[in-house]
Tab-separated table of C-alpha atoms in Angstrom:
chain	number	residue	atom	x	y	z
K	712	GLN	CA	-78.297	-17.520	50.915
K	713	GLN	CA	-77.265	-14.087	52.565
K	714	ASP	CA	-73.673	-15.421	52.993
K	715	GLY	CA	-73.469	-16.584	49.079
K	716	ILE	CA	-74.590	-13.011	48.131
K	717	CYS	CA	-71.621	-11.463	50.211
K	718	ALA	CA	-69.278	-13.989	48.812
K	719	CYS	CA	-70.600	-12.873	45.417
K	720	SER	CA	-70.147	-9.184	46.138
K	721	ALA	CA	-66.497	-9.592	47.503
K	722	ALA	CA	-65.765	-11.593	44.279
K	723	VAL	CA	-66.979	-8.986	42.318
K	724	SER	CA	-65.422	-6.118	44.073
K	725	LEU	CA	-61.743	-7.669	43.492
K	726	PRO	CA	-61.446	-6.822	39.928
K	727	THR	CA	-62.402	-3.192	40.634
K	728	GLY	CA	-59.901	-2.779	43.452
K	729	SER	CA	-57.227	-4.342	40.700
K	730	ARG	CA	-58.420	-1.890	38.249
K	731	ALA	CA	-58.078	1.035	40.568
K	732	SER	CA	-54.495	0.087	41.372
K	733	VAL	CA	-53.603	-0.795	37.640
K	734	GLN	CA	-54.879	2.586	36.330
K	735	PRO	CA	-52.372	4.951	38.393
K	736	ALA	CA	-49.704	2.692	36.855
K	737	LEU	CA	-50.357	2.861	33.638
K	738	ARG	CA	-50.983	6.771	33.900
K	739	THR	CA	-47.538	6.955	35.462
K	740	LEU	CA	-46.062	4.566	32.499
K	741	LEU	CA	-47.808	6.687	29.714
K	742	ALA	CA	-46.419	10.125	31.542
K	743	ALA	CA	-43.037	8.825	31.504
K	744	PRO	CA	-40.698	10.344	28.813
K	745	TRP	CA	-39.999	7.792	25.954
K	746	PRO	CA	-36.555	7.739	24.498
K	747	SER	CA	-36.065	10.055	21.792
K	748	GLN	CA	-35.218	8.946	17.993
K	749	ARG	CA	-31.807	10.261	18.379
K	750	ALA	CA	-31.288	8.479	21.981
K	751	VAL	CA	-32.101	5.015	20.094
K	752	ARG	CA	-30.240	5.733	17.019
K	753	SER	CA	-27.170	6.192	19.476
K	754	TRP	CA	-27.824	2.928	21.016
K	755	LEU	CA	-28.149	1.126	18.205
K	756	GLN	CA	-24.868	2.505	16.661
K	757	LEU	CA	-23.275	1.540	20.003
K	758	LEU	CA	-24.473	-1.888	19.687
K	759	ALA	CA	-23.334	-1.962	16.314
K	760	VAL	CA	-19.888	-1.095	16.949
K	761	LEU	CA	-19.765	-3.189	20.196
K	762	GLN	CA	-20.588	-6.750	18.184
K	763	TRP	CA	-17.792	-5.843	15.616
K	764	VAL	CA	-15.344	-5.345	18.437
K	765	LEU	CA	-16.404	-8.310	20.170
K	766	SER	CA	-16.192	-10.530	16.707
K	767	PHE	CA	-13.002	-9.534	15.916
K	768	LEU	CA	-11.366	-9.889	19.393
K	769	LEU	CA	-13.305	-12.952	20.847
K	770	LEU	CA	-15.323	-15.035	17.926
K	771	GLY	CA	-12.370	-17.106	17.005
K	772	THR	CA	-11.003	-17.838	20.304
K	773	VAL	CA	-14.405	-18.548	21.865
K	774	SER	CA	-15.332	-20.661	18.963
K	775	LEU	CA	-12.040	-22.979	19.246
K	776	LEU	CA	-12.618	-23.368	23.061
K	777	VAL	CA	-16.212	-24.372	22.564
K	778	LEU	CA	-15.344	-26.796	20.061
K	779	ILE	CA	-12.707	-28.224	22.440
K	780	TYR	CA	-14.957	-28.650	25.292
K	781	LEU	CA	-17.465	-30.344	23.121
K	782	VAL	CA	-15.089	-33.089	22.408
K	783	PHE	CA	-15.313	-34.452	26.133
K	784	THR	CA	-18.954	-34.281	25.978
K	785	ARG	CA	-21.646	-36.470	23.949
K	786	PHE	CA	-21.813	-33.540	21.515
K	787	TRP	CA	-18.420	-34.651	20.151
K	788	PRO	CA	-19.488	-35.375	16.592
K	789	ILE	CA	-20.121	-31.563	16.222
K	790	SER	CA	-16.502	-30.858	16.753
K	791	ALA	CA	-15.435	-33.788	14.604
K	792	LEU	CA	-17.658	-32.848	11.755
K	793	TYR	CA	-16.563	-29.258	11.956
K	794	LEU	CA	-12.723	-30.426	11.895
K	795	ALA	CA	-13.686	-32.521	8.812
K	796	TRP	CA	-15.200	-29.488	7.178
K	797	ILE	CA	-12.117	-27.363	7.736
K	798	ILE	CA	-9.880	-29.729	6.282
K	799	PHE	CA	-12.078	-30.187	3.191
K	800	ASP	CA	-12.463	-26.406	2.864
K	801	TRP	CA	-8.832	-25.695	3.937
K	802	ASP	CA	-7.786	-24.026	0.730
K	803	THR	CA	-11.065	-21.590	0.037
K	804	PRO	CA	-9.617	-18.807	1.869
K	805	GLU	CA	-6.733	-18.499	-0.662
K	806	GLU	CA	-8.971	-19.293	-3.718
K	807	GLY	CA	-11.267	-16.230	-3.606
K	808	GLY	CA	-13.097	-17.194	-0.096
K	809	ARG	CA	-16.688	-17.397	0.023
K	810	ARG	CA	-18.303	-13.925	0.206
K	811	LEU	CA	-21.810	-13.377	1.121
K	812	PRO	CA	-23.270	-10.169	-0.508
K	813	CYS	CA	-26.371	-10.395	2.014
K	814	LEU	CA	-23.664	-9.999	4.995
K	815	ARG	CA	-22.202	-6.758	3.056
K	816	ARG	CA	-25.840	-5.254	2.867
K	817	TRP	CA	-26.566	-6.250	6.620
K	818	SER	CA	-28.676	-3.216	8.061
K	819	VAL	CA	-26.177	-3.121	11.130
K	820	TRP	CA	-23.487	-1.709	9.169
K	821	ARG	CA	-25.362	1.541	8.440
K	822	HIS	CA	-25.445	1.935	12.259
K	823	PHE	CA	-21.655	1.066	12.389
K	824	ARG	CA	-21.036	3.563	9.967
K	825	ASP	CA	-22.784	6.383	11.611
K	826	TYR	CA	-21.281	5.880	14.881
K	827	PHE	CA	-18.209	7.482	13.633
K	828	PRO	CA	-19.042	8.387	11.029
K	829	VAL	CA	-17.092	6.720	8.023
K	830	LYS	CA	-17.122	8.561	4.804
K	831	LEU	CA	-15.773	7.387	1.518
K	832	VAL	CA	-14.479	9.658	-1.022
K	833	LYS	CA	-13.837	9.102	-4.810
K	834	THR	CA	-11.207	11.221	-6.519
K	835	HIS	CA	-10.841	9.131	-10.008
K	836	ASP	CA	-12.631	6.476	-11.990
K	837	LEU	CA	-11.552	2.600	-11.478
K	838	SER	CA	-12.249	0.822	-14.576
K	839	PRO	CA	-13.564	-2.834	-14.456
K	840	SER	CA	-11.252	-3.917	-17.100
K	841	HIS	CA	-8.303	-3.803	-14.718
K	842	ASN	CA	-7.484	-5.318	-11.414
K	843	TYR	CA	-6.087	-3.065	-8.751
K	844	ILE	CA	-4.102	-3.434	-5.528
K	845	ILE	CA	-5.278	-0.532	-2.820
K	846	GLY	CA	-2.952	0.470	-0.547
K	847	SER	CA	-4.813	1.086	2.731
K	848	HIS	CA	-3.146	3.647	5.026
K	849	PRO	CA	-2.707	4.187	8.132
K	850	HIS	CA	-3.235	0.800	9.816
K	851	GLY	CA	-4.327	2.258	13.078
K	852	ILE	CA	-5.614	-0.284	16.107
K	853	LEU	CA	-8.314	-2.149	14.328
K	854	CYS	CA	-8.457	-0.821	10.781
K	855	VAL	CA	-11.754	0.683	11.034
K	856	GLY	CA	-11.643	2.688	7.845
K	857	ALA	CA	-10.540	-0.062	5.550
K	858	PHE	CA	-13.118	-2.465	6.960
K	859	CYS	CA	-16.047	-0.336	6.840
K	860	ASN	CA	-15.412	0.823	3.342
K	861	PHE	CA	-14.064	-2.183	1.658
K	862	ILE	CA	-15.755	-4.960	3.283
K	863	THR	CA	-19.356	-3.348	4.140
K	864	GLY	CA	-21.542	-1.879	1.358
K	865	SER	CA	-22.530	1.093	3.857
K	866	THR	CA	-20.339	3.642	2.472
K	867	GLY	CA	-21.227	3.016	-1.225
K	868	PHE	CA	-18.077	1.669	-2.623
K	869	GLY	CA	-20.357	-0.451	-5.250
K	870	GLU	CA	-22.011	2.777	-6.473
K	871	MET	CA	-18.934	4.776	-6.619
K	872	PHE	CA	-16.877	2.271	-8.296
K	873	PRO	CA	-19.521	0.109	-10.628
K	874	GLY	CA	-18.229	-3.225	-11.424
K	875	ILE	CA	-15.184	-3.185	-9.126
K	876	ARG	CA	-15.283	-6.074	-6.262
K	877	PRO	CA	-13.223	-4.918	-3.243
K	878	PHE	CA	-11.319	-7.621	-0.916
K	879	LEU	CA	-9.518	-6.856	2.047
K	880	THR	CA	-6.712	-8.856	3.276
K	881	THR	CA	-5.891	-9.856	6.847
K	882	LEU	CA	-3.234	-12.286	8.757
K	883	ALA	CA	-3.708	-15.752	7.355
K	884	GLY	CA	-3.698	-17.250	10.885
K	885	ASN	CA	-7.269	-15.827	11.490
K	886	PHE	CA	-8.449	-18.253	8.676
K	887	ARG	CA	-7.271	-21.197	10.913
K	888	LEU	CA	-9.528	-20.059	13.799
K	889	PRO	CA	-12.994	-22.083	13.635
K	890	ILE	CA	-16.241	-19.988	12.817
K	891	PHE	CA	-14.345	-16.900	12.560
K	892	ARG	CA	-12.921	-17.959	9.387
K	893	GLU	CA	-16.447	-18.355	7.868
K	894	TYR	CA	-17.475	-14.754	9.126
K	895	LEU	CA	-14.227	-13.182	7.633
K	896	MET	CA	-14.699	-15.027	4.399
K	897	SER	CA	-18.524	-13.952	4.235
K	898	GLY	CA	-17.351	-10.437	3.977
K	899	GLY	CA	-14.754	-10.665	1.293
K	900	LEU	CA	-11.576	-10.877	3.646
K	901	CYS	CA	-8.656	-12.873	2.222
K	902	PRO	CA	-5.269	-13.899	3.837
K	903	VAL	CA	-2.521	-11.597	3.310
K	904	THR	CA	-0.537	-14.153	1.213
K	905	ARG	CA	1.037	-14.278	-2.331
K	906	ARG	CA	-1.341	-17.189	-3.050
K	907	ALA	CA	-4.458	-15.592	-1.822
K	908	ILE	CA	-3.800	-12.256	-3.879
K	909	GLY	CA	-2.391	-14.034	-6.887
K	910	TYR	CA	-5.590	-15.719	-7.242
K	911	LEU	CA	-7.577	-12.954	-6.884
K	912	LEU	CA	-5.416	-10.839	-9.411
K	913	SER	CA	-4.954	-13.562	-12.082
K	914	LYS	CA	-7.746	-16.313	-11.897
K	915	ASN	CA	-10.814	-14.460	-10.820
K	916	GLY	CA	-11.412	-12.255	-13.898
K	917	THR	CA	-10.825	-8.481	-13.695
K	918	GLY	CA	-12.688	-5.712	-11.749
K	919	ASN	CA	-10.933	-7.201	-8.485
K	920	ALA	CA	-9.636	-4.540	-6.025
K	921	VAL	CA	-7.631	-6.132	-3.242
K	922	ALA	CA	-6.971	-3.629	-0.129
K	923	ILE	CA	-3.720	-4.206	1.730
K	924	VAL	CA	-3.045	-2.474	5.059
K	925	ILE	CA	0.619	-2.417	4.064
K	926	GLY	CA	2.238	-0.847	7.281
K	927	GLY	CA	0.466	-3.835	8.974
K	928	ALA	CA	1.279	-4.852	12.587
K	929	ALA	CA	4.352	-2.862	13.035
K	930	GLU	CA	2.324	0.309	11.988
K	931	SER	CA	0.354	-0.334	14.650
K	932	LEU	CA	2.558	0.479	17.213
K	933	SER	CA	2.950	4.233	16.220
K	934	CYS	CA	-0.337	4.664	16.329
K	935	ARG	CA	-1.267	7.843	18.145
K	936	PRO	CA	-3.536	10.985	17.823
K	937	GLY	CA	-1.669	13.891	15.901
K	938	VAL	CA	0.959	11.717	14.467
K	939	THR	CA	1.051	10.240	11.081
K	940	THR	CA	3.713	7.489	10.586
K	941	LEU	CA	3.709	5.082	8.123
K	942	ILE	CA	5.793	1.807	7.869
K	943	LEU	CA	6.300	1.870	4.059
K	944	LYS	CA	9.925	2.829	2.823
K	945	ASN	CA	10.843	-0.936	2.950
K	946	ARG	CA	7.368	-2.554	2.167
K	947	LYS	CA	7.878	-3.325	-1.588
K	948	GLY	CA	6.360	-6.878	-1.842
K	949	PHE	CA	2.737	-5.355	-2.833
K	950	VAL	CA	4.742	-3.319	-5.789
K	951	ARG	CA	6.244	-6.707	-6.809
K	952	MET	CA	2.945	-8.406	-6.956
K	953	ALA	CA	1.534	-5.562	-8.735
K	954	LEU	CA	3.969	-5.876	-11.463
K	955	GLN	CA	3.669	-9.755	-11.945
K	956	HIS	CA	-0.346	-9.351	-12.453
K	957	GLY	CA	-0.198	-6.011	-14.204
K	958	ALA	CA	-2.461	-4.855	-11.468
K	959	TYR	CA	-2.839	-0.883	-10.874
K	960	LEU	CA	-1.614	0.731	-7.739
K	961	VAL	CA	-4.003	2.759	-5.908
K	962	PRO	CA	-3.251	4.568	-2.805
K	963	SER	CA	-5.905	5.331	-0.001
K	964	PHE	CA	-5.745	7.300	3.249
K	965	SER	CA	-8.143	7.153	5.939
K	966	PHE	CA	-7.986	10.378	7.953
K	967	GLY	CA	-8.782	10.042	11.498
K	968	GLU	CA	-8.123	6.533	11.722
K	969	ASN	CA	-5.343	7.148	14.538
K	970	ASP	CA	-7.900	9.160	16.569
K	971	LEU	CA	-10.104	6.237	17.477
K	972	PHE	CA	-8.185	4.661	20.554
K	973	ARG	CA	-5.549	6.215	22.937
K	974	GLN	CA	-2.219	3.881	23.063
K	975	VAL	CA	0.713	3.981	25.408
K	976	VAL	CA	3.639	4.057	22.852
K	977	PHE	CA	6.996	2.748	24.372
K	978	GLU	CA	9.748	4.633	22.907
K	979	GLU	CA	12.131	2.955	20.430
K	980	GLY	CA	15.110	1.191	22.338
K	981	SER	CA	12.824	0.549	25.615
K	982	TRP	CA	12.445	-2.908	26.751
K	983	MET	CA	8.782	-3.065	26.317
K	984	ARG	CA	9.185	-1.863	22.576
K	985	SER	CA	11.574	-4.779	22.124
K	986	ILE	CA	9.112	-7.118	23.580
K	987	GLN	CA	6.092	-5.702	21.405
K	988	GLN	CA	8.620	-6.080	18.152
K	989	ARG	CA	9.855	-9.639	19.046
K	990	PHE	CA	5.951	-10.734	19.808
K	991	GLN	CA	4.862	-9.071	16.382
K	992	LYS	CA	7.657	-10.930	14.244
K	993	ILE	CA	6.738	-14.293	15.903
K	994	MET	CA	2.839	-14.134	16.018
K	995	GLY	CA	2.001	-11.432	13.204
K	996	PHE	CA	0.512	-9.242	15.452
K	997	ALA	CA	1.658	-6.372	17.922
K	998	PRO	CA	0.407	-6.503	21.554
K	999	CYS	CA	-0.680	-3.035	21.880
K	1000	VAL	CA	-1.691	-1.314	25.199
K	1001	PHE	CA	-4.535	0.879	24.426
K	1002	TYR	CA	-7.999	2.041	25.532
K	1003	GLY	CA	-11.032	3.854	24.136
K	1004	ARG	CA	-14.464	4.549	25.618
K	1005	GLY	CA	-16.694	2.315	28.091
K	1006	LEU	CA	-20.014	1.026	27.235
K	1007	THR	CA	-21.873	3.145	29.435
K	1008	SER	CA	-20.336	6.838	29.118
K	1009	VAL	CA	-17.938	8.254	26.880
K	1010	ARG	CA	-15.995	9.462	29.881
K	1011	SER	CA	-15.234	6.034	31.047
K	1012	ARG	CA	-12.764	3.881	29.520
K	1013	GLY	CA	-12.925	0.514	27.898
K	1014	PHE	CA	-12.195	-1.041	24.582
K	1015	LEU	CA	-14.751	0.558	22.392
K	1016	PRO	CA	-13.608	3.047	20.031
K	1017	TYR	CA	-14.177	7.020	20.315
K	1018	ALA	CA	-16.666	8.219	17.969
K	1019	ARG	CA	-14.402	10.273	15.744
K	1020	PRO	CA	-15.070	11.061	11.999
K	1021	ILE	CA	-13.376	8.762	9.342
K	1022	THR	CA	-12.969	10.130	5.929
K	1023	THR	CA	-11.148	7.394	3.349
K	1024	VAL	CA	-9.993	9.083	0.346
K	1025	VAL	CA	-9.243	6.663	-2.686
K	1026	GLY	CA	-6.713	8.363	-4.747
K	1027	GLU	CA	-5.489	7.896	-8.291
K	1028	PRO	CA	-4.334	4.620	-9.776
K	1029	VAL	CA	-0.638	4.368	-10.708
K	1030	MET	CA	-0.615	2.627	-14.008
K	1031	VAL	CA	1.610	-0.668	-13.876
K	1032	PRO	CA	2.764	-2.796	-16.644
K	1033	LYS	CA	2.898	-6.798	-16.454
K	1034	ILE	CA	6.316	-8.032	-15.961
K	1035	GLU	CA	6.664	-11.614	-14.671
K	1036	ASP	CA	9.956	-11.109	-13.236
K	1037	PRO	CA	10.655	-7.433	-12.735
K	1038	SER	CA	14.085	-6.454	-11.380
K	1039	CYS	CA	14.907	-4.440	-8.325
K	1040	GLU	CA	15.244	-1.196	-10.266
K	1041	VAL	CA	11.776	-1.527	-11.664
K	1042	VAL	CA	10.183	-2.475	-8.499
K	1043	ASP	CA	11.943	0.410	-6.830
K	1044	MET	CA	10.688	2.834	-9.560
K	1045	TYR	CA	7.033	1.972	-9.186
K	1046	HIS	CA	7.565	2.087	-5.278
K	1047	GLU	CA	8.553	5.513	-5.568
K	1048	MET	CA	5.740	6.449	-7.781
K	1049	TYR	CA	3.511	4.871	-5.261
K	1050	ILE	CA	4.706	7.024	-2.420
K	1051	ARG	CA	4.824	10.079	-4.634
K	1052	SER	CA	0.973	9.425	-5.385
K	1053	LEU	CA	0.229	8.774	-1.678
K	1054	LEU	CA	1.885	12.091	-0.458
K	1055	LYS	CA	-0.087	13.978	-2.815
K	1056	LEU	CA	-2.965	12.651	-1.746
K	1057	PHE	CA	-2.411	13.259	1.771
K	1058	ASN	CA	-1.501	16.905	1.127
K	1059	GLU	CA	-4.086	17.810	-1.048
K	1060	ASN	CA	-6.822	16.523	1.327
K	1061	LYS	CA	-5.335	16.663	4.836
K	1062	THR	CA	-6.590	20.455	5.707
K	1063	LYS	CA	-10.071	19.067	4.528
K	1064	TYR	CA	-10.429	16.138	7.161
K	1065	GLY	CA	-9.170	17.649	10.384
K	1066	LEU	CA	-5.111	18.013	10.000
K	1067	ALA	CA	-3.331	21.256	9.977
K	1068	GLU	CA	-1.536	22.611	6.711
K	1069	THR	CA	1.876	22.038	8.690
K	1070	ASP	CA	1.242	18.137	9.438
K	1071	GLU	CA	3.362	16.088	7.474
K	1072	LEU	CA	3.357	12.340	6.585
K	1073	ARG	CA	6.293	10.519	8.073
K	1074	ILE	CA	7.211	7.265	5.994
K	1075	LEU	CA	9.817	4.955	7.757
């Protein structure tokens, strides 16, 4: 009986010892400094940018590889069904796409906006009774300003321009990649093709604003801080389309876009530059050698953009008549009008958003 009492006493003493060991640990945990709200916001902003960069760089390729792998497994019906869906849905990207308003209102885009931060500035009203082609300049490396302002609702485009539906064009090849095409369409992106742009300007009612990064991949090769060079002098297709559909031309400029990455720029005439240009003509995009900040530290190098302010200023619309078959002279005239409007926009706002009075806009 005495042995039983001792055993019970030992059993009862175990929880007491456990509590004695847990209490100091709890006190240590409670005494440890908790992350501040500012630190939490910084991490949320960093994660928002990280998911965006990974989505644009890897989502399409990884999805394609996964579907190819599934073909050789017992899950092959998934690949077969998705292939059938793409065939059935092949023309949707060029017929207005399939945008999801809930994705544009996704809270992660507010953290994405605040990381840089990105700001939208309105200078003139856009009437919902017209359609528009918005020229977006410069291209930069990843078109952060254009994406944040025209695809997400985080900067207040809908409130600034009520009744206007913004779209952003990108390479048509992106809409051939599985899963990635659905991601792009859900946000309001469409292929930068005559058919897709023509559909939005003629068969989708009025109040459509199609943003085109006119300089394209060729312009990204000249992207570097302190230098503002646009590929625009011989880019006149967007003006012809505006005339054919009677869409007004609207210049926009994202100040700070070229400061997000550091790029190794190869001089014109060098063999590396010729390789980049040839690759761009064949594949539609240019293989840039660039770097940004790392994931763990601003001082380390990585693939994330630096946190630099981006201010996208939307300028005054250039009124364009509807001419089904405009002559080259008419196209040149409205092209010159657009360039003058863009230069005016740049010169009136450059000192407000980080540039010097002596900075000029080079148009090639």
